[in-house]
């Protein structure tokens, strides 16, 4: 996707603070962190969002969650973290490339907002 911010980050056209990368995902620190750990886990395949995902994307979405769990282990925040998929502008989605937010490193309240 030529005009997608996250596709440009994955391609190295826009700099990011890379945290993790493998054949399916690219993860980087959020530029506006909402917790001490706030990492975005992005599939390398462009999927606009969860509501646009197809059945064949299910494994990739789960893989993003497992990548987030791996990063949480590396960051030593396994005592409490949250993974979030924002769906649509009213939920806070501002970049329309599916991504998982990994938040942790502090006490997280419920309900979240």
PDB file of C-alpha atoms in Angstrom, residues 7-110:
ATOM      1  CA  UNK A   7       3.840   0.024   5.238  1.00  0.00           C
ATOM      2  CA  UNK A   8       6.395   2.825   4.819  1.00  0.00           C
ATOM      3  CA  UNK A   9       7.801   2.096   8.290  1.00  0.00           C
ATOM      4  CA  UNK A  10       8.046  -1.627   7.521  1.00  0.00           C
ATOM      5  CA  UNK A  11       9.815  -0.814   4.222  1.00  0.00           C
ATOM      6  CA  UNK A  12      12.301   1.449   6.051  1.00  0.00           C
ATOM      7  CA  UNK A  13      11.117   4.590   4.242  1.00  0.00           C
ATOM      8  CA  UNK A  14      10.115   6.179   7.558  1.00  0.00           C
ATOM      9  CA  UNK A  15      12.331   5.679  10.628  1.00  0.00           C
ATOM     10  CA  UNK A  16      11.093   3.874  13.721  1.00  0.00           C
ATOM     11  CA  UNK A  17      12.565   2.447  16.890  1.00  0.00           C
ATOM     12  CA  UNK A  18      12.389  -1.227  15.970  1.00  0.00           C
ATOM     13  CA  UNK A  19      11.740  -3.595  18.845  1.00  0.00           C
ATOM     14  CA  UNK A  20      11.192  -6.880  17.011  1.00  0.00           C
ATOM     15  CA  UNK A  21      10.998  -8.233  13.489  1.00  0.00           C
ATOM     16  CA  UNK A  22      10.401 -11.610  11.906  1.00  0.00           C
ATOM     17  CA  UNK A  23       9.049 -12.835   8.575  1.00  0.00           C
ATOM     18  CA  UNK A  24       5.429 -11.921   9.461  1.00  0.00           C
ATOM     19  CA  UNK A  25       5.597  -8.930  11.802  1.00  0.00           C
ATOM     20  CA  UNK A  26       7.415  -5.702  12.535  1.00  0.00           C
ATOM     21  CA  UNK A  27       7.181  -4.124  15.997  1.00  0.00           C
ATOM     22  CA  UNK A  28       8.270  -0.675  17.097  1.00  0.00           C
ATOM     23  CA  UNK A  29       7.844   1.744  19.986  1.00  0.00           C
ATOM     24  CA  UNK A  30       4.813   4.016  19.740  1.00  0.00           C
ATOM     25  CA  UNK A  31       5.781   7.669  19.209  1.00  0.00           C
ATOM     26  CA  UNK A  32       3.088   8.766  21.698  1.00  0.00           C
ATOM     27  CA  UNK A  33       3.376   6.124  24.447  1.00  0.00           C
ATOM     28  CA  UNK A  34       0.487   5.638  26.834  1.00  0.00           C
ATOM     29  CA  UNK A  35       2.479   3.386  29.190  1.00  0.00           C
ATOM     30  CA  UNK A  36       6.173   2.730  29.927  1.00  0.00           C
ATOM     31  CA  UNK A  37       5.955  -0.081  27.368  1.00  0.00           C
ATOM     32  CA  UNK A  38       3.846   0.854  24.353  1.00  0.00           C
ATOM     33  CA  UNK A  39       4.823  -1.175  21.330  1.00  0.00           C
ATOM     34  CA  UNK A  40       2.927  -1.519  18.058  1.00  0.00           C
ATOM     35  CA  UNK A  41       3.007  -4.978  16.491  1.00  0.00           C
ATOM     36  CA  UNK A  42       2.211  -4.692  12.792  1.00  0.00           C
ATOM     37  CA  UNK A  43       1.730  -7.510  10.302  1.00  0.00           C
ATOM     38  CA  UNK A  44       3.897  -7.090   7.229  1.00  0.00           C
ATOM     39  CA  UNK A  45       0.882  -7.945   5.091  1.00  0.00           C
ATOM     40  CA  UNK A  46      -1.317  -4.870   4.725  1.00  0.00           C
ATOM     41  CA  UNK A  47      -4.726  -5.483   6.287  1.00  0.00           C
ATOM     42  CA  UNK A  48      -6.715  -2.271   6.727  1.00  0.00           C
ATOM     43  CA  UNK A  49      -8.169  -3.259  10.109  1.00  0.00           C
ATOM     44  CA  UNK A  50      -9.887  -6.005  12.063  1.00  0.00           C
ATOM     45  CA  UNK A  51     -13.277  -5.368  10.491  1.00  0.00           C
ATOM     46  CA  UNK A  52     -11.732  -5.711   7.028  1.00  0.00           C
ATOM     47  CA  UNK A  53      -9.775  -8.866   7.889  1.00  0.00           C
ATOM     48  CA  UNK A  54     -10.746 -12.082   6.148  1.00  0.00           C
ATOM     49  CA  UNK A  55     -10.747 -15.646   7.430  1.00  0.00           C
ATOM     50  CA  UNK A  56      -7.313 -16.196   5.878  1.00  0.00           C
ATOM     51  CA  UNK A  57      -5.954 -13.395   8.108  1.00  0.00           C
ATOM     52  CA  UNK A  58      -6.915 -15.157  11.357  1.00  0.00           C
ATOM     53  CA  UNK A  59      -3.575 -16.904  11.761  1.00  0.00           C
ATOM     54  CA  UNK A  60      -1.691 -13.654  11.113  1.00  0.00           C
ATOM     55  CA  UNK A  61      -3.757 -11.802  13.727  1.00  0.00           C
ATOM     56  CA  UNK A  62      -3.020 -14.538  16.260  1.00  0.00           C
ATOM     57  CA  UNK A  63       0.640 -14.424  15.293  1.00  0.00           C
ATOM     58  CA  UNK A  64       0.699 -10.685  16.107  1.00  0.00           C
ATOM     59  CA  UNK A  65      -0.670 -11.485  19.570  1.00  0.00           C
ATOM     60  CA  UNK A  66       2.040 -14.111  20.110  1.00  0.00           C
ATOM     61  CA  UNK A  67       4.709 -11.638  18.964  1.00  0.00           C
ATOM     62  CA  UNK A  68       3.325  -9.179  21.555  1.00  0.00           C
ATOM     63  CA  UNK A  69       3.603 -11.876  24.252  1.00  0.00           C
ATOM     64  CA  UNK A  70       7.211 -12.514  23.228  1.00  0.00           C
ATOM     65  CA  UNK A  71       8.020  -8.801  23.495  1.00  0.00           C
ATOM     66  CA  UNK A  72       6.311  -8.672  26.908  1.00  0.00           C
ATOM     67  CA  UNK A  73       8.625 -11.479  28.080  1.00  0.00           C
ATOM     68  CA  UNK A  74      11.649  -9.601  26.736  1.00  0.00           C
ATOM     69  CA  UNK A  75      10.504  -6.405  28.507  1.00  0.00           C
ATOM     70  CA  UNK A  76       9.858  -8.311  31.759  1.00  0.00           C
ATOM     71  CA  UNK A  77       6.250  -7.112  32.043  1.00  0.00           C
ATOM     72  CA  UNK A  78       4.589 -10.513  32.235  1.00  0.00           C
ATOM     73  CA  UNK A  79       3.030  -9.594  35.586  1.00  0.00           C
ATOM     74  CA  UNK A  80       0.520  -7.476  33.702  1.00  0.00           C
ATOM     75  CA  UNK A  81       0.132  -6.127  30.202  1.00  0.00           C
ATOM     76  CA  UNK A  82      -2.639  -5.487  27.725  1.00  0.00           C
ATOM     77  CA  UNK A  83      -2.956  -6.072  23.996  1.00  0.00           C
ATOM     78  CA  UNK A  84      -5.414  -3.869  22.151  1.00  0.00           C
ATOM     79  CA  UNK A  85      -6.806  -3.760  18.630  1.00  0.00           C
ATOM     80  CA  UNK A  86      -8.548  -0.434  17.985  1.00  0.00           C
ATOM     81  CA  UNK A  87     -11.241  -0.777  15.320  1.00  0.00           C
ATOM     82  CA  UNK A  88     -12.337   2.404  13.593  1.00  0.00           C
ATOM     83  CA  UNK A  89     -11.871   6.095  14.359  1.00  0.00           C
ATOM     84  CA  UNK A  90     -14.300   6.120  17.320  1.00  0.00           C
ATOM     85  CA  UNK A  91     -12.103   3.515  19.022  1.00  0.00           C
ATOM     86  CA  UNK A  92      -8.942   5.535  18.397  1.00  0.00           C
ATOM     87  CA  UNK A  93      -7.676   3.871  15.236  1.00  0.00           C
ATOM     88  CA  UNK A  94      -5.765   6.543  13.343  1.00  0.00           C
ATOM     89  CA  UNK A  95      -3.586   4.417  11.053  1.00  0.00           C
ATOM     90  CA  UNK A  96      -5.559   2.037   8.893  1.00  0.00           C
ATOM     91  CA  UNK A  97      -3.175  -0.896   8.863  1.00  0.00           C
ATOM     92  CA  UNK A  98      -4.127  -3.523  11.439  1.00  0.00           C
ATOM     93  CA  UNK A  99      -1.857  -3.386  14.479  1.00  0.00           C
ATOM     94  CA  UNK A 100      -1.755  -4.632  18.049  1.00  0.00           C
ATOM     95  CA  UNK A 101      -0.871  -2.237  20.858  1.00  0.00           C
ATOM     96  CA  UNK A 102       1.179  -3.822  23.635  1.00  0.00           C
ATOM     97  CA  UNK A 103       0.821  -1.748  26.813  1.00  0.00           C
ATOM     98  CA  UNK A 104       2.466  -2.461  30.140  1.00  0.00           C
ATOM     99  CA  UNK A 105       4.996  -1.446  32.729  1.00  0.00           C
ATOM    100  CA  UNK A 106       2.438   0.217  35.019  1.00  0.00           C
ATOM    101  CA  UNK A 107      -0.882  -0.652  36.649  1.00  0.00           C
ATOM    102  CA  UNK A 108      -3.578  -0.640  33.973  1.00  0.00           C
ATOM    103  CA  UNK A 109      -7.084   0.367  35.023  1.00  0.00           C
ATOM    104  CA  UNK A 110     -10.421  -1.132  34.018  1.00  0.00           C
TER     105      UNK A 110
END
